[in-house]
Amino acid sequence: MVYGYKFDGKLSPREGHYFDYSRILLDPYAKAVISRGEYGVLGPGGECWPQMAGMIPVSNEEFDWEGDLPLQYPQKDLIIYEMHVRGFTKHDSSEIDSPGTYISAIKKLDHLKELGINCIELMPCHEFNELEYFSYNSVLGENKLNFWGYSTVSYFSPMIRYSSAGLANCGRDAINEFKTLIREAHKRGIEVLLDVVFNHTAEGNENGPMISFRGIDNSTYYMLAPKGEFYNYSGCGNTFNCNHPVVRQFIVDCLRYWVTEMHVDGFRFDLASIMTRSCSLWDPVNVYGNPIEGDMVTTGTPVGGPPVIEMISNDPILCKVKLIAEAWDAGGLYQVGSFPHSGIWSEWNGQYRDIVRQFIKGTDGFAGAFAQCLCGSPNLYQDGGRKPWHSINFICAHDGFTLADLVTYNNKSNLSNGEDNRDGENHNLSWNCGEEGEFASITVRRLRKRQMRNFFLCLMVSQGVPMIYMGDEYGHTKGGNNNTYCHDNYFNYFRWDRKEESSSDFYRFCRLMIKFRYECESLGLDEFPTAERLQWHGHQPKTPDWSETSRFVAFTMSDSLKGEIYVAFNTSHLPVTVTLPERSGYRWEPLVDTSKPVPYDFLSDDVPDRATAVKLYSHFLDANLYPMLSYSSVILILQPDA
């Protein structure tokens, strides 16, 4: 059995009301949405939006969690992997049954375990309609879909068409498949976060479909202007009225459900700044319990103590899971470093991304800001009482260039989206290393690999929590497309064949760098590093150069497990010979040099002729020197003098 609701009332868009008794509406609390069962396939009669109904829950439905309990890793110890469920296994090279589903993702979790990942952040898995943008794309000769899923239809239902079971057992099998993914990830020591979209819904503006919230009580669930127009702080047609009492209780109920029933370990909130905006005041008596006299807060104004954030932060269940804010929205509200946090919310650190991109590619004026990034951005978080691990550090994410494209393209190439290259970010802070596109000279290709290693090394030696985008570990390319939201194809599919091809190249480097981070007690600190532990250097010891033209940053870090490490970045186009800090009775030994060919870029114990490779530097190291090529970074380890 399935069910829906009908609501009677006034149809008056100018007053904010869209009641229509002829429509069957989806229950916002429905635990599974029943409509279409197969991904990308139209409904009866070629419908993109067939009737949706809710699954009637069964009281005796049980799932065998096999004793699963939350892993509860300290956040400072996380290595986050941003993953798309369908894209992870849909490519033919996955060679797996039921590709693109929760079940197939389970069969590839060992790859993440091998890489060193202990936390995956799933791009939207709430029920959405992938046919929302369904239209023929003449550029690629295929239909345009909503692949990313940032357009929620139902917040309690997992995406049914990500399951191999589809609509079997009225959606219950799909729920159990999702639970199985969480359980099996936990068995491998991997936490699971959900990317949730509480800033808008799939109902769009006044021209959008009426699915659920709009027909139930439009003026409660959405931010509305005095004449019924939809505020659009999300850039997607409507804005969820997050701080209305009814809506904020709904959000808390939803999050609690995913933690208690589905065992997820936390959430990343898309465009979270919308959750700090004041709600619509359509009915002050209903909202506040009494009429409001005098000045009222204008709808959408940022408020100091947003009720929904405070409710989540003080909830006895939700305050114990990971809470990550994307601290900006499409209305221009940018709160990186200032998001209301209660000491528990972290942030996607967009400033880290922008500063690191500019320094690594050799832009003047960023040496000091880059040093702040390496320390966990104390300039953003320390005064507010937060810690380094409140900064989620990333170079690339689903939105924007991949790591490989970041060093291959100066300009986006989004024509395949069918929007005449007007969509997507223009300000990418990328550098093609001298030639545009994939077909380039050997010299340029070598420099690109070096730059990729520089970026990844930076991510792994920075205080804070590193986040890696799916596919970056082998150098996935989207051909310069920085907005692949509409592509159910090779742009967004993880290429398992490419991963195998590069297993001795960049993938190896990434795996070893993650392992090195785990081995260093000093690279995931609870507190911001101080001078007792960290020293800055320039070309000479203890003489850092913070000038506008500086393209060199180096530091030493005392480490209880490694003794001491030396890390340096030379982002100049000129090579340099650096003088290393003197340590009586010890000598520096090279471990990582991004300018060296594989496998000598990372001198792990299994490198052939490792001793010979180290010895080649002995004449430099005996003089306490180390030569660095242009656009390179190094890690040296302090060893007792033989």
XYZ file of C-alpha atoms in Angstrom:
642
model
C 0.000 0.000 0.000
C 1.029 3.586 -0.668
C -0.525 6.848 0.414
C -0.674 10.578 -0.288
C -2.409 13.626 1.152
C -4.966 16.078 -0.185
C -5.208 19.559 1.307
C -8.202 21.820 0.894
C -7.923 25.572 1.215
C -7.488 28.834 -0.596
C -5.627 29.003 -3.904
C -4.137 32.510 -3.841
C -0.482 32.762 -4.899
C -0.419 36.520 -4.102
C -1.191 35.603 -0.498
C 1.284 32.730 -0.552
C -1.298 29.929 -0.729
C -1.306 27.066 -3.261
C -3.957 24.761 -1.810
C -5.503 22.540 -4.482
C -7.736 19.667 -3.421
C -7.398 17.971 -6.811
C -3.709 17.183 -6.212
C -2.303 14.231 -4.290
C 0.715 15.394 -2.304
C 3.706 13.541 -0.950
C 4.046 13.341 2.829
C 7.239 15.249 3.816
C 7.835 12.499 6.412
C 7.455 9.609 3.907
C 10.194 7.026 4.537
C 10.305 5.900 0.898
C 8.998 7.601 -2.255
C 7.253 5.363 -4.760
C 7.137 6.633 -8.354
C 9.672 5.402 -10.903
C 11.905 2.451 -10.096
C 14.622 2.658 -12.723
C 17.185 5.472 -12.997
C 16.800 7.698 -16.068
C 13.672 5.931 -17.372
C 10.534 7.983 -17.977
C 7.323 7.212 -16.147
C 4.042 6.021 -17.737
C 3.093 8.082 -20.760
C 6.556 9.620 -20.960
C 6.106 11.512 -17.686
C 9.146 13.105 -16.070
C 7.121 13.821 -12.920
C 4.754 10.857 -12.427
C 2.563 10.715 -9.344
C 4.600 10.167 -6.185
C 3.347 8.385 -3.101
C 4.687 7.383 0.285
C 5.390 3.879 1.551
C 3.266 2.892 4.510
C 5.727 1.860 7.235
C 5.510 -1.615 8.758
C 5.901 -1.730 12.516
C 7.731 -5.065 12.618
C 10.244 -4.240 9.876
C 13.723 -5.061 11.197
C 17.222 -4.819 9.753
C 20.153 -6.857 11.004
C 22.776 -4.282 11.930
C 25.036 -7.082 13.161
C 25.939 -5.074 16.232
C 26.907 -1.931 14.306
C 27.843 1.030 16.494
C 29.065 4.550 15.616
C 32.811 4.720 15.025
C 32.986 8.202 16.576
C 36.433 9.096 15.274
C 37.854 12.365 16.589
C 37.292 14.803 13.756
C 40.981 15.754 13.682
C 41.771 12.213 12.494
C 39.443 12.188 9.463
C 40.430 11.893 5.820
C 37.197 12.715 3.947
C 36.388 11.418 0.462
C 33.584 13.199 -1.428
C 31.790 10.466 -3.367
C 28.846 10.159 -5.766
C 27.051 6.828 -5.285
C 26.095 6.291 -8.936
C 29.278 7.739 -10.404
C 31.517 5.597 -8.191
C 30.717 2.295 -9.921
C 28.693 3.100 -13.060
C 31.594 2.964 -15.551
C 32.024 -0.349 -17.375
C 35.539 -0.678 -15.992
C 34.071 -1.278 -12.523
C 33.237 -4.789 -13.799
C 30.586 -5.195 -11.145
C 26.958 -6.320 -10.905
C 24.263 -3.652 -10.501
C 26.639 -0.755 -11.251
C 25.719 2.664 -9.884
C 23.972 1.396 -6.756
C 24.460 1.242 -3.005
C 25.282 -2.473 -3.250
C 27.940 -1.994 -5.929
C 29.544 0.808 -3.900
C 30.015 -1.667 -1.047
C 32.081 -3.912 -3.317
C 34.495 -1.055 -3.997
C 34.939 0.164 -0.429
C 38.199 -1.752 -0.174
C 39.704 0.722 -2.645
C 39.012 3.513 -0.167
C 40.399 1.420 2.662
C 43.581 0.839 0.652
C 43.874 4.543 -0.117
C 43.592 5.386 3.575
C 40.133 6.963 3.631
C 38.237 6.717 6.926
C 35.229 8.907 6.079
C 33.114 9.234 2.934
C 30.835 12.184 2.253
C 28.029 11.006 -0.016
C 26.685 13.547 -2.469
C 22.873 13.848 -2.147
C 21.158 10.524 -1.450
C 17.793 11.973 -0.453
C 15.105 11.220 -3.026
C 15.434 13.553 -6.017
C 14.224 13.468 -9.601
C 17.086 12.904 -12.015
C 14.668 13.734 -14.870
C 14.108 17.247 -13.528
C 16.136 18.821 -16.369
C 15.234 16.129 -18.900
C 15.840 17.454 -22.396
C 17.864 16.503 -25.436
C 21.453 17.742 -25.387
C 22.408 18.129 -29.038
C 26.089 18.641 -28.185
C 26.508 15.143 -26.730
C 23.565 13.490 -28.441
C 22.035 12.323 -25.172
C 19.496 13.544 -22.641
C 20.316 16.022 -19.900
C 19.762 14.761 -16.344
C 20.082 16.081 -12.810
C 23.064 13.861 -11.964
C 24.371 15.533 -8.808
C 20.999 15.528 -7.049
C 21.038 18.913 -5.316
C 17.255 19.250 -5.661
C 15.494 17.305 -2.943
C 12.026 15.832 -3.379
C 11.832 14.007 -0.033
C 14.188 14.350 2.936
C 13.371 11.106 4.776
C 13.585 8.800 1.767
C 16.859 7.454 0.382
C 17.191 7.784 -3.388
C 15.253 4.702 -4.486
C 16.860 4.512 -7.935
C 20.320 4.200 -6.372
C 19.290 0.740 -5.203
C 19.491 -2.467 -7.206
C 16.068 -3.421 -5.785
C 14.265 -0.365 -7.142
C 10.644 -0.389 -5.973
C 10.741 -3.996 -4.737
C 8.883 -4.547 -1.465
C 7.441 -1.040 -1.788
C 10.852 0.623 -1.353
C 11.800 -1.244 1.838
C 14.525 -3.196 0.049
C 16.061 0.090 -1.123
C 16.123 1.341 2.474
C 17.837 -1.856 3.557
C 20.405 -1.517 0.763
C 21.316 1.923 2.041
C 21.596 0.590 5.580
C 23.810 -2.216 4.302
C 26.168 0.338 2.738
C 26.499 2.128 6.080
C 26.997 -1.120 7.995
C 29.659 -2.418 5.605
C 31.482 0.916 5.557
C 31.620 0.854 9.363
C 33.022 -2.680 9.262
C 35.925 -1.307 7.227
C 36.479 1.543 9.652
C 34.885 4.164 7.377
C 32.400 6.737 8.644
C 29.628 8.012 6.343
C 28.432 11.614 6.110
C 25.445 12.764 4.047
C 25.428 15.896 1.905
C 22.024 17.399 2.732
C 20.206 20.198 0.898
C 17.952 22.083 3.306
C 18.321 25.384 1.456
C 15.721 24.678 -1.257
C 13.559 21.899 -2.691
C 12.741 20.541 -6.135
C 9.480 22.546 -6.258
C 11.275 25.597 -7.668
C 9.556 28.957 -8.064
C 5.915 29.666 -8.930
C 6.393 27.829 -12.240
C 7.752 24.672 -10.615
C 5.919 21.414 -9.874
C 3.641 21.003 -6.876
C 4.894 17.852 -5.163
C 4.618 18.239 -1.421
C 5.537 21.303 0.664
C 3.924 23.902 -1.596
C 0.492 22.258 -1.563
C 0.648 21.460 2.155
C 1.486 24.973 3.365
C 3.514 27.068 0.943
C 3.722 30.114 3.225
C 5.218 28.043 6.036
C 7.813 26.028 4.132
C 9.203 28.756 1.847
C 10.540 32.289 2.262
C 8.005 34.530 0.592
C 7.875 38.222 -0.232
C 4.770 40.315 0.653
C 3.051 39.547 -2.652
C 3.795 35.839 -2.577
C 6.985 35.887 -4.648
C 9.638 33.331 -3.759
C 12.910 34.576 -2.304
C 15.759 32.866 -4.136
C 18.840 32.871 -1.897
C 19.590 29.360 -3.181
C 19.811 30.271 -6.868
C 17.373 27.411 -7.535
C 13.995 29.150 -7.519
C 12.956 28.933 -3.864
C 14.417 29.131 -0.362
C 13.448 26.730 2.408
C 12.065 28.662 5.395
C 14.504 26.956 7.773
C 13.934 29.079 10.894
C 10.145 28.820 10.948
C 9.158 26.711 13.990
C 7.447 24.038 11.888
C 10.294 23.820 9.387
C 13.129 23.773 11.881
C 11.413 20.976 13.822
C 11.049 19.091 10.540
C 14.794 19.492 9.844
C 15.743 18.244 13.316
C 13.349 15.293 13.025
C 14.880 14.409 9.674
C 18.495 14.565 10.851
C 17.696 12.503 13.940
C 16.053 9.858 11.736
C 19.153 9.467 9.567
C 21.377 9.146 12.630
C 19.200 6.832 14.737
C 17.554 4.726 12.013
C 20.164 4.803 9.223
C 23.320 5.046 11.411
C 24.961 7.869 9.443
C 27.815 9.655 11.203
C 27.104 13.262 10.297
C 26.120 15.773 7.649
C 27.492 18.354 5.272
C 24.938 21.150 4.782
C 24.779 22.554 1.256
C 24.573 26.386 1.162
C 24.271 26.326 4.942
C 24.255 30.130 5.274
C 20.587 30.032 4.245
C 19.943 28.299 7.560
C 21.077 31.477 9.330
C 18.572 33.738 7.539
C 15.394 34.913 9.287
C 12.148 33.248 8.273
C 9.075 34.740 6.595
C 6.769 36.480 9.093
C 3.477 35.597 7.455
C 1.719 34.967 10.724
C 3.468 36.535 13.759
C 0.848 35.104 16.115
C 1.560 31.556 14.904
C 5.312 32.045 14.743
C 5.929 33.889 17.992
C 2.747 33.310 19.989
C 1.720 36.961 19.910
C 1.530 39.862 17.463
C 4.755 41.754 16.829
C 4.803 45.492 17.311
C 7.390 47.894 15.992
C 10.328 46.819 13.862
C 10.354 43.316 12.445
C 13.351 41.490 11.093
C 13.186 41.538 7.305
C 12.789 38.126 5.730
C 16.157 36.647 4.847
C 18.226 38.867 7.142
C 21.115 36.942 8.759
C 20.479 36.518 12.488
C 23.035 36.057 15.245
C 21.546 32.971 16.893
C 19.589 31.138 14.177
C 16.980 28.930 15.920
C 17.494 25.948 13.615
C 21.269 25.977 14.151
C 20.767 26.244 17.912
C 18.244 23.387 17.897
C 20.641 21.123 15.988
C 23.610 22.143 18.133
C 21.753 21.477 21.397
C 20.042 18.277 20.361
C 21.425 15.391 22.487
C 21.805 13.146 19.436
C 22.856 15.612 16.739
C 25.454 17.424 18.838
C 27.480 14.187 18.888
C 27.768 13.722 15.106
C 29.850 15.586 12.528
C 28.228 18.854 11.377
C 29.865 20.595 8.401
C 28.588 23.848 6.906
C 29.109 25.118 3.391
C 29.231 28.604 4.871
C 27.899 30.648 1.955
C 24.815 30.884 -0.262
C 23.792 32.173 -3.685
C 22.468 35.395 -2.183
C 25.959 36.659 -1.346
C 26.030 35.699 2.344
C 29.622 34.501 2.917
C 30.328 33.208 6.423
C 33.582 31.234 6.168
C 35.162 31.758 9.569
C 32.020 33.325 11.052
C 29.302 30.664 10.720
C 27.332 30.284 14.010
C 29.039 27.184 15.349
C 28.404 26.526 19.061
C 31.890 25.047 19.090
C 30.825 21.965 17.122
C 30.154 23.057 13.535
C 32.984 22.791 10.993
C 33.170 24.605 7.666
C 34.184 23.850 4.120
C 37.127 26.238 4.046
C 36.729 27.946 0.678
C 39.500 30.394 1.567
C 41.934 27.495 1.971
C 41.066 26.311 -1.545
C 41.556 29.740 -3.131
C 44.772 30.655 -1.311
C 46.471 27.297 -1.873
C 45.580 27.335 -5.568
C 47.146 30.752 -6.010
C 50.309 30.097 -4.019
C 51.039 26.698 -5.606
C 50.707 28.096 -9.125
C 53.192 30.853 -8.243
C 51.067 33.964 -7.681
C 52.820 36.716 -5.728
C 51.451 37.965 -2.432
C 50.215 34.750 -0.852
C 53.135 33.395 1.191
C 51.748 34.606 4.534
C 48.192 33.522 3.771
C 49.505 30.128 2.635
C 51.282 29.719 5.990
C 47.956 30.385 7.749
C 46.387 27.597 5.680
C 49.143 25.175 6.696
C 48.348 25.947 10.347
C 44.617 25.228 10.049
C 43.579 28.851 9.329
C 43.865 30.295 12.864
C 43.102 33.705 11.328
C 39.585 32.381 10.678
C 38.904 30.072 13.598
C 41.096 30.794 16.600
C 39.380 33.962 17.868
C 35.998 32.230 17.726
C 37.242 29.490 20.032
C 37.404 26.818 17.385
C 40.206 24.385 16.605
C 42.160 23.439 13.460
C 39.821 20.512 12.818
C 36.905 22.902 12.364
C 38.498 23.687 8.990
C 37.615 21.208 6.233
C 40.496 21.727 3.805
C 40.024 20.973 0.127
C 41.607 21.836 -3.200
C 38.821 20.426 -5.387
C 35.233 19.282 -4.914
C 32.353 18.177 -7.140
C 31.726 21.792 -8.085
C 34.641 23.136 -10.153
C 37.716 21.663 -11.822
C 39.061 18.267 -10.865
C 42.665 18.216 -9.656
C 43.912 17.084 -13.060
C 41.902 19.779 -14.853
C 43.120 22.419 -12.395
C 46.630 22.018 -13.856
C 45.475 21.468 -17.460
C 43.014 24.276 -18.228
C 43.071 28.031 -17.772
C 39.473 28.286 -18.963
C 36.355 26.208 -18.393
C 35.043 24.148 -21.287
C 31.341 23.642 -20.568
C 29.867 23.596 -24.092
C 28.764 19.992 -23.547
C 26.252 21.280 -20.974
C 24.268 22.869 -23.794
C 24.333 26.369 -22.255
C 26.840 28.035 -24.602
C 29.557 27.914 -21.915
C 27.677 30.473 -19.791
C 27.319 28.197 -16.759
C 29.962 27.298 -14.198
C 32.549 29.366 -12.335
C 34.769 31.683 -14.387
C 37.173 32.442 -11.533
C 38.943 29.079 -11.233
C 42.441 30.147 -10.122
C 43.829 27.387 -12.330
C 47.002 27.184 -14.425
C 47.532 24.968 -17.453
C 51.327 24.888 -16.928
C 51.974 26.520 -20.293
C 49.657 24.794 -22.784
C 45.856 24.530 -22.791
C 44.224 21.105 -22.841
C 45.249 17.507 -22.444
C 47.402 17.275 -25.560
C 50.619 18.943 -24.496
C 54.381 18.505 -24.653
C 56.200 16.045 -22.401
C 57.705 18.925 -20.416
C 54.288 20.425 -19.693
C 52.804 17.054 -18.773
C 55.627 16.444 -16.309
C 55.080 19.833 -14.705
C 51.364 19.097 -14.372
C 52.069 15.853 -12.514
C 54.471 17.756 -10.278
C 51.822 20.381 -9.513
C 49.267 17.699 -8.682
C 51.732 16.208 -6.224
C 52.370 19.673 -4.762
C 48.661 20.205 -4.159
C 48.174 16.814 -2.580
C 51.247 17.139 -0.383
C 49.999 20.523 0.820
C 46.616 19.011 1.699
C 48.230 16.240 3.724
C 50.649 18.425 5.724
C 48.061 21.102 6.598
C 46.412 21.231 10.005
C 42.672 20.699 9.739
C 40.674 17.954 8.030
C 41.640 17.100 4.437
C 38.904 16.320 1.905
C 39.586 14.594 -1.432
C 37.217 14.578 -4.408
C 36.376 11.212 -5.962
C 38.782 10.356 -8.774
C 41.411 12.933 -7.917
C 43.552 10.142 -6.482
C 44.246 8.881 -10.017
C 43.908 12.171 -11.907
C 40.329 12.046 -13.236
C 39.574 14.572 -15.962
C 36.278 16.088 -17.020
C 37.828 17.652 -20.085
C 37.818 21.116 -18.530
C 34.106 21.053 -17.645
C 33.739 22.631 -14.212
C 29.956 22.176 -13.825
C 29.054 18.588 -14.696
C 25.764 18.576 -12.783
C 23.795 17.318 -15.805
C 25.985 14.476 -17.098
C 25.231 10.823 -16.479
C 28.329 9.744 -18.396
C 32.111 9.437 -18.386
C 32.521 13.019 -17.113
C 31.250 11.923 -13.703
C 32.083 8.210 -13.649
C 35.034 6.913 -11.656
C 37.397 5.268 -14.145
C 38.610 2.054 -12.552
C 40.782 1.325 -15.577
C 42.552 4.678 -15.153
C 43.056 3.991 -11.475
C 44.793 0.719 -12.323
C 46.924 2.403 -14.995
C 48.164 4.975 -12.502
C 48.533 2.625 -9.524
C 52.310 3.003 -9.785
C 52.126 6.735 -10.371
C 49.910 9.393 -8.789
C 47.676 6.943 -6.933
C 50.757 5.512 -5.243
C 51.854 9.016 -4.226
C 48.432 9.806 -2.742
C 48.273 6.541 -0.830
C 51.740 7.021 0.653
C 51.089 10.667 1.567
C 47.901 9.711 3.438
C 49.817 6.962 5.229
C 52.538 9.486 6.145
C 49.934 11.862 7.597
C 48.603 9.071 9.825
C 52.155 8.264 10.955
C 52.832 11.868 12.036
C 51.314 12.870 15.337
C 51.968 16.527 14.478
C 49.864 16.705 11.278
C 46.466 16.402 12.932
C 46.680 18.501 16.055
C 43.910 19.327 18.516
C 45.278 22.839 18.913
C 46.839 25.376 16.568
C 50.626 24.884 16.411
C 52.781 27.281 18.394
C 56.436 28.298 18.172
C 57.319 25.544 20.639
C 56.504 22.989 17.969
C 56.707 24.823 14.636
C 59.465 27.000 13.157
C 59.253 28.908 9.871
C 62.194 29.035 7.461
C 63.214 30.650 4.209
C 66.126 29.844 1.945
C 68.060 30.131 5.202
C 66.941 28.630 8.535
C 64.711 30.802 10.765
C 64.521 33.554 8.131
C 61.101 33.206 6.519
C 60.250 35.575 3.680
C 56.717 36.982 3.969
C 57.233 39.682 1.333
C 54.839 40.245 -1.567
C 57.222 38.569 -4.010
C 57.987 35.505 -1.883
C 57.238 32.179 -3.471
C 58.979 30.051 -0.857
C 57.554 28.737 2.411
C 59.225 26.149 4.649
C 58.726 24.920 8.179
C 59.970 22.333 10.633
C 57.594 20.534 12.956
C 58.601 18.527 15.999
C 56.809 15.200 16.022
C 56.670 12.653 18.822
C 56.664 9.784 16.329
C 58.969 11.068 13.577
C 61.201 13.272 15.712
C 61.128 16.264 13.374
C 60.032 16.875 9.800
C 61.085 19.587 7.338
C 58.572 20.672 4.680
C 59.279 23.217 1.953
C 57.411 24.634 -1.048
C 59.216 26.371 -3.903
C 56.535 27.790 -6.209
C 58.946 29.981 -8.146
C 59.884 29.311 -11.779
C 63.516 29.270 -10.591
C 65.300 26.464 -8.744
C 66.857 27.158 -5.362
C 69.311 25.504 -2.993
C 68.049 25.785 0.572
C 70.085 25.648 3.741
C 68.553 23.241 6.239
C 68.305 23.860 9.990
C 71.247 22.387 11.837
C 70.524 19.648 14.356
C 73.618 18.458 16.223
C 74.050 14.683 16.088
C 71.389 14.334 13.403
C 71.124 14.658 9.641
C 68.229 15.303 7.286
C 67.155 12.455 5.007
C 64.929 13.029 1.948
C 61.538 11.316 1.926
C 59.390 13.238 -0.603
C 60.452 15.349 -3.569
C 57.669 16.113 -6.028
C 60.168 17.013 -8.765
C 61.512 13.458 -8.957
C 60.178 10.752 -11.298
C 58.206 7.805 -9.941
C 59.006 6.011 -7.652
C 61.646 8.421 -6.353
C 59.044 11.131 -5.679
C 58.295 9.223 -2.459
C 61.181 7.177 -1.079
C 59.193 4.499 0.710
C 61.027 1.477 2.065
C 60.113 -0.665 -0.952
C 61.702 1.665 -3.546
C 64.377 -0.193 -5.544
C 67.881 1.108 -4.816
C 66.488 3.430 -2.145
C 69.836 3.666 -0.389
C 71.520 4.641 -3.649
C 68.878 7.303 -4.323
C 69.439 8.816 -0.886
C 73.197 8.650 -1.304
C 72.992 10.776 -4.461
C 72.086 13.688 -2.186
C 74.812 13.017 0.376
C 77.155 15.744 -0.908
C 74.346 18.283 -0.442
C 73.103 16.897 2.864
C 76.627 16.670 4.281
C 76.763 20.440 3.800
C 73.237 20.786 5.274
C 71.840 21.834 1.894
C 69.076 20.594 -0.381
C 68.458 21.540 -4.046
C 64.850 22.241 -5.029
C 63.648 22.528 -8.590
C 61.055 25.089 -9.623
C 57.455 24.293 -8.682
C 58.365 21.556 -6.243
C 57.855 20.604 -2.621
C 59.848 18.356 -0.323
C 59.623 16.526 2.984
C 62.785 15.586 4.873
C 62.987 13.527 8.069
C 65.521 14.018 10.833
C 67.640 10.890 11.390
C 70.448 10.159 13.884
C 73.851 10.800 12.325
C 75.486 7.476 11.519
